[in-house]
PDB file of C-alpha atoms in Angstrom:
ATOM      1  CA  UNK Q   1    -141.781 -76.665  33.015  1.00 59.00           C
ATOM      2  CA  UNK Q   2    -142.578 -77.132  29.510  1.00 71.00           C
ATOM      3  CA  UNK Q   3    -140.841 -73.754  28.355  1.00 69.00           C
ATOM      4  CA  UNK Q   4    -137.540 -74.659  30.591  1.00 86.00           C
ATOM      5  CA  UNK Q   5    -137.042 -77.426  27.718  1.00 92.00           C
ATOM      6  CA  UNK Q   6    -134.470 -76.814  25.095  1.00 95.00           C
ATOM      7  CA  UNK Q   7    -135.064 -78.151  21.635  1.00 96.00           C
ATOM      8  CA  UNK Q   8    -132.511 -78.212  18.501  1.00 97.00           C
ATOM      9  CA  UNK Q   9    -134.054 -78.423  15.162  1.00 97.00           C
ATOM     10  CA  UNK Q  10    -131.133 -78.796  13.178  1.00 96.00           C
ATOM     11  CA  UNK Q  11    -131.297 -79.380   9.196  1.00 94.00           C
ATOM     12  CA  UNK Q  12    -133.513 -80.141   7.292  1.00 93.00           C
ATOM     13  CA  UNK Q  13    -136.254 -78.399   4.605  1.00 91.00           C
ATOM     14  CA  UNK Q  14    -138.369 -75.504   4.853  1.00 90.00           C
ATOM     15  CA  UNK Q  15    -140.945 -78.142   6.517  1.00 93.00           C
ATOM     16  CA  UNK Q  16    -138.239 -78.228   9.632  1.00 94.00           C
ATOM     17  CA  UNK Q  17    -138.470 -74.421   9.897  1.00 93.00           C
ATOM     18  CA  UNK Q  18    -141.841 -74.919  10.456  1.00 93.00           C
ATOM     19  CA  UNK Q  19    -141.715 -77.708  12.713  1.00 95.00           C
ATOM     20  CA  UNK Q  20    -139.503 -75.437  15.060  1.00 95.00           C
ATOM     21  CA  UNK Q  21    -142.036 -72.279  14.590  1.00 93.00           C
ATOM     22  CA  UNK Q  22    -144.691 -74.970  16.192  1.00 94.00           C
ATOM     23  CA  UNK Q  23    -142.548 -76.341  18.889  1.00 95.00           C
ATOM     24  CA  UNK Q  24    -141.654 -72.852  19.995  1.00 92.00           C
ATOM     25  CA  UNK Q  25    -144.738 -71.637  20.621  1.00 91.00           C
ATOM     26  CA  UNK Q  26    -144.420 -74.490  23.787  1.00 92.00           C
ATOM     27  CA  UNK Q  27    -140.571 -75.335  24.052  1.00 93.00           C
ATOM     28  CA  UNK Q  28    -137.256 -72.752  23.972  1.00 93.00           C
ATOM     29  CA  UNK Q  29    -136.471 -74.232  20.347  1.00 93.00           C
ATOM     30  CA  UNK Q  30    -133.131 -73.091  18.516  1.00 94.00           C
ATOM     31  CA  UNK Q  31    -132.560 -73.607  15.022  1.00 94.00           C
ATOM     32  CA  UNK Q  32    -129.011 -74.926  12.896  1.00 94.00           C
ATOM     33  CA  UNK Q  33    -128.527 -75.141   9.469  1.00 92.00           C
ATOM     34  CA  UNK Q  34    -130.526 -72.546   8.129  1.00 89.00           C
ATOM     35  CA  UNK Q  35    -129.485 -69.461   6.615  1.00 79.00           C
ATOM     36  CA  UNK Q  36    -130.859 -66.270   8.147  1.00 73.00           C
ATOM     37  CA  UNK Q  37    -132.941 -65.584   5.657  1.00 70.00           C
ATOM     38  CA  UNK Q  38    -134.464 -68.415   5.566  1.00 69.00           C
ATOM     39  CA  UNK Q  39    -136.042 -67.757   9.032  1.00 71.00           C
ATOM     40  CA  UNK Q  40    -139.378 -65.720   9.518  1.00 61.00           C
ATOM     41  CA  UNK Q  41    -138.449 -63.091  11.993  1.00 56.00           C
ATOM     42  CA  UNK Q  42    -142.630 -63.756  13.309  1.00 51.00           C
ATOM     43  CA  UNK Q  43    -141.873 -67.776  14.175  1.00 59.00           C
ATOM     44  CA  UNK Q  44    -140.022 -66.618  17.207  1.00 63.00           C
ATOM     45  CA  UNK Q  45    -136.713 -68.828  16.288  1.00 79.00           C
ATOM     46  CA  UNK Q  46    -132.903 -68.389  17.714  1.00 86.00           C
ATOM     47  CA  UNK Q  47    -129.909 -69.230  16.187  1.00 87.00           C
ATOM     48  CA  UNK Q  48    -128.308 -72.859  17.600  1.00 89.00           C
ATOM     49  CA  UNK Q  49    -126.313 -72.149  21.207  1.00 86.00           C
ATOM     50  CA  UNK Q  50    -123.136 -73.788  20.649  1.00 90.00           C
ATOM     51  CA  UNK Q  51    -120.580 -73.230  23.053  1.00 88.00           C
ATOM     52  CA  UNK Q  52    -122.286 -74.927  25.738  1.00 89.00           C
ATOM     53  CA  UNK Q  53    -121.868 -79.114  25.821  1.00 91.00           C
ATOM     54  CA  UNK Q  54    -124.743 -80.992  26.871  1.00 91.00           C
ATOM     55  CA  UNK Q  55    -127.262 -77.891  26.674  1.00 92.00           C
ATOM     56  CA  UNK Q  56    -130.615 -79.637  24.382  1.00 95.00           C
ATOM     57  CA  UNK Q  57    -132.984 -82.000  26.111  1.00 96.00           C
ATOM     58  CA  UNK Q  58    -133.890 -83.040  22.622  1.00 97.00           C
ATOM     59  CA  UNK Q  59    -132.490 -82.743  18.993  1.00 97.00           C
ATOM     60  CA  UNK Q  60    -134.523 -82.730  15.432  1.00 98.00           C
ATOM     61  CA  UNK Q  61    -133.055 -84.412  12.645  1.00 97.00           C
ATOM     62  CA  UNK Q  62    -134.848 -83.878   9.382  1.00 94.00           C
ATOM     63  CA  UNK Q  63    -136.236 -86.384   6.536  1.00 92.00           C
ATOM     64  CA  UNK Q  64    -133.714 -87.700   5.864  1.00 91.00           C
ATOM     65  CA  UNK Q  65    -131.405 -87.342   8.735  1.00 94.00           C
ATOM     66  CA  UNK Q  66    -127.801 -87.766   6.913  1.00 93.00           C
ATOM     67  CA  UNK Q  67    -126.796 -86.690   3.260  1.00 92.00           C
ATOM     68  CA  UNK Q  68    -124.287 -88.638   0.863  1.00 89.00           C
ATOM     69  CA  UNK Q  69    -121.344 -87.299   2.862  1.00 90.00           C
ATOM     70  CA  UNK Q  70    -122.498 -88.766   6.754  1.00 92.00           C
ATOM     71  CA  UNK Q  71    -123.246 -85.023   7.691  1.00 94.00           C
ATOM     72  CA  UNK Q  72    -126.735 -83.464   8.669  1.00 95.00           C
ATOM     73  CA  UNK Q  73    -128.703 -82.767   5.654  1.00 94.00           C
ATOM     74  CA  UNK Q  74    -128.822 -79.128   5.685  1.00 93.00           C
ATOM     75  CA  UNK Q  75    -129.569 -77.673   2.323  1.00 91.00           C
ATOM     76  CA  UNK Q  76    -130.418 -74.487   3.311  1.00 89.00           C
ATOM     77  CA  UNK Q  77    -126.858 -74.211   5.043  1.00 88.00           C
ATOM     78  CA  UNK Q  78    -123.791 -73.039   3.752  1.00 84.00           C
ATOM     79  CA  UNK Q  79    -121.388 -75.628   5.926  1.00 88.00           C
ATOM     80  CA  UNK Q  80    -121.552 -78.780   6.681  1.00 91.00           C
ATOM     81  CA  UNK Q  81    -123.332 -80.188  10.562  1.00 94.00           C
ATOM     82  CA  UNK Q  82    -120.696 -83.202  11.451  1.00 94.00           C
ATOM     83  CA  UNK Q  83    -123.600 -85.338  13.790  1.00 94.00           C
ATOM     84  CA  UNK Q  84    -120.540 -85.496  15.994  1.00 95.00           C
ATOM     85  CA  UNK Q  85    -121.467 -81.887  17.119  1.00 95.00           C
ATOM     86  CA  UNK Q  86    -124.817 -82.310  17.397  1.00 96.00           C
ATOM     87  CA  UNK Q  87    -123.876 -84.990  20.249  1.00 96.00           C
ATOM     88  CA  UNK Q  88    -121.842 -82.780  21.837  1.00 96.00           C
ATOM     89  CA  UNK Q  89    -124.276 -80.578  22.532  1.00 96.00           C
ATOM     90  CA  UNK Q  90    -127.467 -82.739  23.398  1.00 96.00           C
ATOM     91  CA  UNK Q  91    -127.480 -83.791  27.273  1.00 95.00           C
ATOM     92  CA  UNK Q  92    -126.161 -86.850  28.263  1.00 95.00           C
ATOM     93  CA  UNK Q  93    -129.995 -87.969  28.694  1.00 94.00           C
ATOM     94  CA  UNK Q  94    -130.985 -86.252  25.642  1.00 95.00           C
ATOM     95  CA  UNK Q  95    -133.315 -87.786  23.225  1.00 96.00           C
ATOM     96  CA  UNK Q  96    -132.524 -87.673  18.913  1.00 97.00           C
ATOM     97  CA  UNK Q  97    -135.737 -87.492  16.987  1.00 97.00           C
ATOM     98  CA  UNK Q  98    -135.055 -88.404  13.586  1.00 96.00           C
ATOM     99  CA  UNK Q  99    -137.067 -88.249  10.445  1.00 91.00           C
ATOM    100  CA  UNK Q 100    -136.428 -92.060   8.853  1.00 87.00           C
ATOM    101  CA  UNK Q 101    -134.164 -94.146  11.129  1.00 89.00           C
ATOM    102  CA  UNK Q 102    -130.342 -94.567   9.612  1.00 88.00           C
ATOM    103  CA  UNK Q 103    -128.593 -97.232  11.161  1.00 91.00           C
ATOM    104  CA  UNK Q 104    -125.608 -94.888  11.029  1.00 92.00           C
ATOM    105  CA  UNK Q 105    -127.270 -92.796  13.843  1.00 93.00           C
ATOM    106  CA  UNK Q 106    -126.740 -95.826  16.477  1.00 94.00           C
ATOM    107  CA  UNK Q 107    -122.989 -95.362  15.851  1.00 94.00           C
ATOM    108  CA  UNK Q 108    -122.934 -91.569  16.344  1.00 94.00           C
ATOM    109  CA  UNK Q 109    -125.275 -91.421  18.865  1.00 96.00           C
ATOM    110  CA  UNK Q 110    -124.908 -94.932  20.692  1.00 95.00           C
ATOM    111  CA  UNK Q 111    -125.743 -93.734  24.473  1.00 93.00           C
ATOM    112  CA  UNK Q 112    -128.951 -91.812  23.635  1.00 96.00           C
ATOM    113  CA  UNK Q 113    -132.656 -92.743  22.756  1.00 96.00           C
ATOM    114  CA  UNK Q 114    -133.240 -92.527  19.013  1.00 97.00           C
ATOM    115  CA  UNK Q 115    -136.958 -92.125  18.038  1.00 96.00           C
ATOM    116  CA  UNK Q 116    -138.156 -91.963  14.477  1.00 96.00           C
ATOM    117  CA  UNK Q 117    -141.294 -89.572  14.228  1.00 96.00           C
ATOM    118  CA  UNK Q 118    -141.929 -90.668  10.580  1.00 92.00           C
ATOM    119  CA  UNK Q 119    -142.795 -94.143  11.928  1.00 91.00           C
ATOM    120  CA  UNK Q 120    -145.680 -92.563  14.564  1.00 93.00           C
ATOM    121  CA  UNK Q 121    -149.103 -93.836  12.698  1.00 90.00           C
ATOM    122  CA  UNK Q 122    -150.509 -90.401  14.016  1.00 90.00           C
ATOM    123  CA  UNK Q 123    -148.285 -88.629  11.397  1.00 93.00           C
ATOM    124  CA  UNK Q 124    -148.620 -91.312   8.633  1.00 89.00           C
ATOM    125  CA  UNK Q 125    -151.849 -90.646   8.988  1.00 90.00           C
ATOM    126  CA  UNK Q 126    -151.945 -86.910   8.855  1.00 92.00           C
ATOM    127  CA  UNK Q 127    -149.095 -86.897   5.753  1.00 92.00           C
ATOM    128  CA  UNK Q 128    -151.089 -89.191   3.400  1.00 94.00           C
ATOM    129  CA  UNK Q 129    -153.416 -85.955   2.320  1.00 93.00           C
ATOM    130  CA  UNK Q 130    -150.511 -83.683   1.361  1.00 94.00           C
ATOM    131  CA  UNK Q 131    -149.135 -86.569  -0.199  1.00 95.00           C
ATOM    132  CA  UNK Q 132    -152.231 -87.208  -2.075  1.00 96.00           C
ATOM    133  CA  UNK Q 133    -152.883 -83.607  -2.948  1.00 96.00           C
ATOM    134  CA  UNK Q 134    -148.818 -83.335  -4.330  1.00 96.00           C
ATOM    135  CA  UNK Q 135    -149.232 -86.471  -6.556  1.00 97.00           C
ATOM    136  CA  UNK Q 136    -152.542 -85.109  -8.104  1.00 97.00           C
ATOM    137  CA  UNK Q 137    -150.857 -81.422  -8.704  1.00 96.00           C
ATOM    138  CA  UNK Q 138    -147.896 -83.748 -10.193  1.00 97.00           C
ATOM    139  CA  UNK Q 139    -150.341 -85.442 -12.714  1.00 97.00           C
ATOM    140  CA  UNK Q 140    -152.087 -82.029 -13.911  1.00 97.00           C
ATOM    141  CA  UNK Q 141    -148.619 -80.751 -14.981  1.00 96.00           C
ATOM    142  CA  UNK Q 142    -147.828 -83.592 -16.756  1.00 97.00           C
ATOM    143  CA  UNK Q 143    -150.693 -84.803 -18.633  1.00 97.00           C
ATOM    144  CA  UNK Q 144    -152.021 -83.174 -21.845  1.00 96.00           C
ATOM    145  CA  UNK Q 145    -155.463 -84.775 -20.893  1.00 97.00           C
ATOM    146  CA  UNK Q 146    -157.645 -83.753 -18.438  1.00 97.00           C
ATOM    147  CA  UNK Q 147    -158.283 -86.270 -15.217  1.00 98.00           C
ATOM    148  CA  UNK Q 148    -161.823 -85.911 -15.694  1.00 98.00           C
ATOM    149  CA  UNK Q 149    -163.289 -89.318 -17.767  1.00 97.00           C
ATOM    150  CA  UNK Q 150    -159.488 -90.335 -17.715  1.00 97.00           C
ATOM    151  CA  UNK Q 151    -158.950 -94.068 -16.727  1.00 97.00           C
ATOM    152  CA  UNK Q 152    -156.880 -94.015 -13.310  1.00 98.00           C
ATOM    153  CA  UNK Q 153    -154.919 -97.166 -11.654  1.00 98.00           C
ATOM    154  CA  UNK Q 154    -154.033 -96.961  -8.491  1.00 98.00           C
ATOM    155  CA  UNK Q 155    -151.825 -99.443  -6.645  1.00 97.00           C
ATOM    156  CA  UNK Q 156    -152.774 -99.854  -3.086  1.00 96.00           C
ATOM    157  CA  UNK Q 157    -155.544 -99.087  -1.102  1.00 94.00           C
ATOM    158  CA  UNK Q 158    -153.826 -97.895   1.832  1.00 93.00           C
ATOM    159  CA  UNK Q 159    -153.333 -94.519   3.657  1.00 93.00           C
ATOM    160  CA  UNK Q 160    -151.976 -92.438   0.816  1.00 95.00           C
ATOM    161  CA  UNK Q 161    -154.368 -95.035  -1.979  1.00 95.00           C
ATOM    162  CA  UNK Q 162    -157.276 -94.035  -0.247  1.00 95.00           C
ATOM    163  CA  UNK Q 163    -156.604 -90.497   0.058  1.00 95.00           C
ATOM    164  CA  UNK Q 164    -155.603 -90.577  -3.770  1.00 97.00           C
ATOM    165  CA  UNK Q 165    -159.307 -92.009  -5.042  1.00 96.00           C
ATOM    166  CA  UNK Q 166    -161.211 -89.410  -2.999  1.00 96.00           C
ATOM    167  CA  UNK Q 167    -159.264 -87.102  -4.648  1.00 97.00           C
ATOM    168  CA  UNK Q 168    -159.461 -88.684  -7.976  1.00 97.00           C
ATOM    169  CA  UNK Q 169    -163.168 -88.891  -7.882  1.00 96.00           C
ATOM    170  CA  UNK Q 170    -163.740 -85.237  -7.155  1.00 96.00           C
ATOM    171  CA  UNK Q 171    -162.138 -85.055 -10.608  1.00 97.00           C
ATOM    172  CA  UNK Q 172    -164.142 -87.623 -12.007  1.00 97.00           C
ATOM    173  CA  UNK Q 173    -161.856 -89.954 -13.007  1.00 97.00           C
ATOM    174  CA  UNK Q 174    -162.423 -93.443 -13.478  1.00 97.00           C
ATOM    175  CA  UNK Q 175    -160.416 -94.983 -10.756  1.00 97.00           C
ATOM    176  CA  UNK Q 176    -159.827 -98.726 -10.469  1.00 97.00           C
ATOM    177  CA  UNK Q 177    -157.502 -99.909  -7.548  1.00 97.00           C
ATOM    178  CA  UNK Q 178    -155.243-102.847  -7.674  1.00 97.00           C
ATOM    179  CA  UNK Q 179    -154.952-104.756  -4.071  1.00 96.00           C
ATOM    180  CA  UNK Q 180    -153.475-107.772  -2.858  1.00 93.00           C
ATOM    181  CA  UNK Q 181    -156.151-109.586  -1.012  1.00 93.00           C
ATOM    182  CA  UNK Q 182    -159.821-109.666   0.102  1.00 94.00           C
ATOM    183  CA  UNK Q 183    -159.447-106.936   2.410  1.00 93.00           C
ATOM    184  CA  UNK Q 184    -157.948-104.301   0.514  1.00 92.00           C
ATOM    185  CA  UNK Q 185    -160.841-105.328  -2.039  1.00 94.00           C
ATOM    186  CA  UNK Q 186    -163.300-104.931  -0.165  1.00 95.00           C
ATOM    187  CA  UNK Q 187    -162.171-101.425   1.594  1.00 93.00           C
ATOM    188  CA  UNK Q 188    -162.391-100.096  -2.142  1.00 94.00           C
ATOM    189  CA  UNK Q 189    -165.968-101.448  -3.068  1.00 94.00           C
ATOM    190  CA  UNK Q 190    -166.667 -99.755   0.496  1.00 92.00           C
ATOM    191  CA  UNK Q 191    -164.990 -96.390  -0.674  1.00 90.00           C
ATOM    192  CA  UNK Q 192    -167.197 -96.683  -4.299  1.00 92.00           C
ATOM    193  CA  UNK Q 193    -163.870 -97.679  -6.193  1.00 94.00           C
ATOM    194  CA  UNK Q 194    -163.831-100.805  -8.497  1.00 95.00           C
ATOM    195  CA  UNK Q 195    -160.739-103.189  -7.388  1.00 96.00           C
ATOM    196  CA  UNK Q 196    -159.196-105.724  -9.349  1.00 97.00           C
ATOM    197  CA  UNK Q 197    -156.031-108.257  -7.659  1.00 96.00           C
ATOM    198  CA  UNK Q 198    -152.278-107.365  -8.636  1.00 94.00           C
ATOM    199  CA  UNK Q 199    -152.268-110.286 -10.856  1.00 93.00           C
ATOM    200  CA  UNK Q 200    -155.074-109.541 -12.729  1.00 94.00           C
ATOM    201  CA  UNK Q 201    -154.936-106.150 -13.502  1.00 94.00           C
ATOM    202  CA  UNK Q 202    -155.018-104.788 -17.323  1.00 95.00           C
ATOM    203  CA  UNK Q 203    -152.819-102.417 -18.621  1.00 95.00           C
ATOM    204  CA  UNK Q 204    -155.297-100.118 -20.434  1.00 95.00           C
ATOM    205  CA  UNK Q 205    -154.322 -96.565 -18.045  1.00 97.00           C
ATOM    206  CA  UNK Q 206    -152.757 -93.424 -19.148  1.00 97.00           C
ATOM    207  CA  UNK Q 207    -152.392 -92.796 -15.411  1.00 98.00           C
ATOM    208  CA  UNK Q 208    -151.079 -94.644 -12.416  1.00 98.00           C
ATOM    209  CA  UNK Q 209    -150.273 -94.572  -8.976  1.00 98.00           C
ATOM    210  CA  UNK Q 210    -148.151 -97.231  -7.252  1.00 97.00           C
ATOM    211  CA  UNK Q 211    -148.200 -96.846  -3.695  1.00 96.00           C
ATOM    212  CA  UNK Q 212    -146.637-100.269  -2.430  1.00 94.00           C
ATOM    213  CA  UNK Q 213    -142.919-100.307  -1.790  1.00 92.00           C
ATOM    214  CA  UNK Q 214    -142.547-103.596  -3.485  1.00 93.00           C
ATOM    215  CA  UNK Q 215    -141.546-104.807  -7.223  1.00 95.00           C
ATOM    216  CA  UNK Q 216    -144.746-104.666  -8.868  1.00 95.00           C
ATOM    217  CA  UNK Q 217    -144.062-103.300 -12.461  1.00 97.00           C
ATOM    218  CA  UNK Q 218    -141.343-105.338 -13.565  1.00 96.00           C
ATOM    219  CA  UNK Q 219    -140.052-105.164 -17.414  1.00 96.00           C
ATOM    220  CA  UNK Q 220    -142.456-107.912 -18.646  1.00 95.00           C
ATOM    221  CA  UNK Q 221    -145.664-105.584 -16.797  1.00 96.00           C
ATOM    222  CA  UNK Q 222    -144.075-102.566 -18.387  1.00 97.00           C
ATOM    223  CA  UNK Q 223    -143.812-103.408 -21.796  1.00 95.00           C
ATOM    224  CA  UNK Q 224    -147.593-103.818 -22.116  1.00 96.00           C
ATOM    225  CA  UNK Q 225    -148.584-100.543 -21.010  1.00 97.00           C
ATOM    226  CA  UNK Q 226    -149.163 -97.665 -23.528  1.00 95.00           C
ATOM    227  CA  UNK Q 227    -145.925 -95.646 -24.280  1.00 94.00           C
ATOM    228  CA  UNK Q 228    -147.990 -92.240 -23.503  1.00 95.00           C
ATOM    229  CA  UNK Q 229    -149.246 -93.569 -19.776  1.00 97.00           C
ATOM    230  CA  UNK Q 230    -147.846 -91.970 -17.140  1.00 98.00           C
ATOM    231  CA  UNK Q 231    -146.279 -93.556 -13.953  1.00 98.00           C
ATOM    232  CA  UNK Q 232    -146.294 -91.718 -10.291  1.00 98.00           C
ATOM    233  CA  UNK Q 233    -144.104 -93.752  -8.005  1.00 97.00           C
ATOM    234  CA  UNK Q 234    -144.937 -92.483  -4.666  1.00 96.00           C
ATOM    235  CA  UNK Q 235    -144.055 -95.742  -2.439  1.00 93.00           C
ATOM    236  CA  UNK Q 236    -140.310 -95.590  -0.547  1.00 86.00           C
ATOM    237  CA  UNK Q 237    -137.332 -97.154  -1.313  1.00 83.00           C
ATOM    238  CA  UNK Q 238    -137.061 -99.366  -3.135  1.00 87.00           C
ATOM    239  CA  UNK Q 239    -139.736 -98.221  -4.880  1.00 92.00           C
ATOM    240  CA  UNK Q 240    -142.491-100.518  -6.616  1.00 95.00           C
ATOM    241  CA  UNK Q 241    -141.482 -99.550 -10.540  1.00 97.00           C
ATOM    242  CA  UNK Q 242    -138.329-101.196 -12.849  1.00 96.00           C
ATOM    243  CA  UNK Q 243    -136.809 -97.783 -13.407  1.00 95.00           C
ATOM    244  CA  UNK Q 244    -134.107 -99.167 -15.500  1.00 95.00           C
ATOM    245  CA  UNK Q 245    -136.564-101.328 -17.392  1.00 96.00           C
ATOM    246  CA  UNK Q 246    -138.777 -98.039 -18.027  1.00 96.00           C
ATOM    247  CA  UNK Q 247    -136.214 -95.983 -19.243  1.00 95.00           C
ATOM    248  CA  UNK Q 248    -135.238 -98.145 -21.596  1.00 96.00           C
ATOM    249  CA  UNK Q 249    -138.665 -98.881 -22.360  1.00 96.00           C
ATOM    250  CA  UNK Q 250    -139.299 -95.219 -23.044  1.00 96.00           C
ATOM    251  CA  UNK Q 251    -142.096 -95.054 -20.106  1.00 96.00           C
ATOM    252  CA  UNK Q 252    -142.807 -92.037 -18.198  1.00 96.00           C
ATOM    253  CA  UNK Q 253    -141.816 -92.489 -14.349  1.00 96.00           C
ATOM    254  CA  UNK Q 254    -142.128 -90.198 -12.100  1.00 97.00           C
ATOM    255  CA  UNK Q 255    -140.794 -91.195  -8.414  1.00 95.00           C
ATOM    256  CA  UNK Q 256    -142.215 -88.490  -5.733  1.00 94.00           C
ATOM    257  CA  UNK Q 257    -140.506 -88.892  -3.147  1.00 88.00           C
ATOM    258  CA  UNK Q 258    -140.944 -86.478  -0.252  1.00 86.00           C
ATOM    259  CA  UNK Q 259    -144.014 -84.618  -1.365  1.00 91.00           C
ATOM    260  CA  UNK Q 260    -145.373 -83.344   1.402  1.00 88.00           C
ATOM    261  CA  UNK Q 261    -142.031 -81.318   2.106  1.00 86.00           C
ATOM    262  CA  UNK Q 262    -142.407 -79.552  -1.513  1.00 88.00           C
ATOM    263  CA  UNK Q 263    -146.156 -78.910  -1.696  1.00 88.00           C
ATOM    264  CA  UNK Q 264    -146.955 -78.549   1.762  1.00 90.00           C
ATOM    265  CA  UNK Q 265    -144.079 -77.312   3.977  1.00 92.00           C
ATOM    266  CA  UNK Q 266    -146.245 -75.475   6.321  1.00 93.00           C
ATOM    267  CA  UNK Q 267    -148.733 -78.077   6.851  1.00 94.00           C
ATOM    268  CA  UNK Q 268    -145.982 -81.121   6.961  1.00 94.00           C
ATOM    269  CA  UNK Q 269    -144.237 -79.281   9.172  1.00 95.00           C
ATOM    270  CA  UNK Q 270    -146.625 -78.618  11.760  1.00 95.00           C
ATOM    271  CA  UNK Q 271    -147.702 -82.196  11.112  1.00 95.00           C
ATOM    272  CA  UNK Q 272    -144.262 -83.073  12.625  1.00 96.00           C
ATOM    273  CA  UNK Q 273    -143.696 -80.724  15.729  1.00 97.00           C
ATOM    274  CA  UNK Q 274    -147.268 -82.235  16.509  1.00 96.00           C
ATOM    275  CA  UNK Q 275    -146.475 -85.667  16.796  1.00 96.00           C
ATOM    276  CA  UNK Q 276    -143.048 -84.853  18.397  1.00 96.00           C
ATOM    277  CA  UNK Q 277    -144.566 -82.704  21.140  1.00 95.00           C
ATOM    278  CA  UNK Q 278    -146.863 -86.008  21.536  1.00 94.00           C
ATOM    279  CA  UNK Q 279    -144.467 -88.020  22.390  1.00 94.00           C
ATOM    280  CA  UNK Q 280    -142.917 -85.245  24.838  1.00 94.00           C
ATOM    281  CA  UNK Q 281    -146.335 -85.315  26.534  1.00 91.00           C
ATOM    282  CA  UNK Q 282    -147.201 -89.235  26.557  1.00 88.00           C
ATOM    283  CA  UNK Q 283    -143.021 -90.133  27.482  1.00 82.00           C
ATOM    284  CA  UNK Q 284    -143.432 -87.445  29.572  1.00 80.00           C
ATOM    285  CA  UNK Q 285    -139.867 -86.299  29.171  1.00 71.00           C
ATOM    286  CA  UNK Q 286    -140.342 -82.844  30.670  1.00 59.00           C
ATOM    287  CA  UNK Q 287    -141.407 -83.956  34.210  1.00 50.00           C
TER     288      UNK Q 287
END
């Protein structure tokens, strides 16, 4: 039954080509919005049917699903996918995944299920170490120090926080975490990692981390911190760092968003067919 179910992974990165080399090893999975060369002949992929209404049982969007212009963000395509097609040619009982929810979807798609797969814990889970692993490789090309002996602050002790200090200690680093409560506290004394509250941390790092999408380094925070310290926003919009007040400043932001579909395309995408075919098995959509 499984392999009678037709899947459109359309858009997206490299990290979507991927996704629909996993899913096809299960599902009959067609691919949009890709160049041809931009498709490994081995991953077993076929160009998008599309003369046929209401031929998927399921539709990929990418991360994120819609660019600037309302269209599927596709930059590996050479037109533009109007969302209005894509809806033409998913079933009537067809089922959108989408990579980061736009409320815009609800509109074009307003009779089908809408599930966003970057919401699954499973996957938030599994993304954290790419995400980790990108925002170290970040740091080594933009320091002129080394991280080992350097004086690290991270900002949350969460999944991606907690994946960053195991990292960071490999390097020997000397990591200090900044959480909000007791908890967080005492999951880094747990982990080997001194922790200190937001409030009362010091501003004596050449290198930090924020991880919480909340305003935590306003202007007044900024201005105490060491011109040469460098800042790796990795928390979603809106982002936890006063990028106007840092430019003008002079700080060094960096805001990484969407790491693991630069470092780790491969890996993220796999990461993604995984949970979706999850959620295939558990709905049990192909019954």
């Amino acid at each position: 039954m499984k392999d009678k179910i037709k899947i459109l992974v359309s858009g997206g990165d490299m990290r979507q080509i991927y996704c629909a080399g996993k899913l096809s090893a299960v599902y009959n999975t067609y691919v949009m919005g890709f160049s041809a060369d931009s498709i490994n002949e081995k991953n077993n992929l076929k160009q998008a049917v599309t003369d046929t209404n209401g031929f998927y049982d399921f539709v990929v969007l990418p991360v994120p699903p819609l660019d600037e212009n309302g269209s599927i963000k596709a930059p590996f395509s050479d037109t533009e996918i109007n969302p209005e097609e894509i809806r033409r040619l998913l079933k009537p009982d067809g089922v959108v995944f989408v990579g980061k929810y736009d409320k815009k979807l609800s509109d074009i798609f307003p009779e089908h299920e809408i599930i966003d797969y970057m919401k699954c814990e499973d996957l938030s889970l599994k993304n954290a170490i790419p995400t980790a692993e990108g925002a170290v490789e970040i740091a080594l090309s933009e320091l002129p120090v080394t991280l080992n002996g350097l004086d690290v602050l991270i900002v949350g002790m969460g999944r991606i926080g907690t994946s960053l200090a195991e990292i960071l200690k490999g390097f020997g680093s000397n990591i200090t975490v900044a959480v909000h409560n007791e908890k967080g506290s005492a999951k880094a004394r747990m982990a080997g990692i001194r922790p200190v509250f937001t409030e009362n941390m010091t501003t004596d790092y050449k290198l930090v981390f924020n991880t919480v999408p909340e305003m935590i380094f306003d202007n007044e925070l900024l201005k105490h911190f060491s011109d040469d310290t460098l800042f790796i926003d990795l928390a979603s919009k809106p982002g936890g760092i006063d990028f106007k007040s840092a430019t003008i400043l002079g700080k060094k932001v960096i805001w990484a968003l969407g790491i693991p579909g630069k470092t780790a395309p491969v890996t993220s995408g796999e990461f993604i067919a995984e949970t979706i075919a999850g959620i295939i098995e558990e709905r049990g959509f192909y019954k």
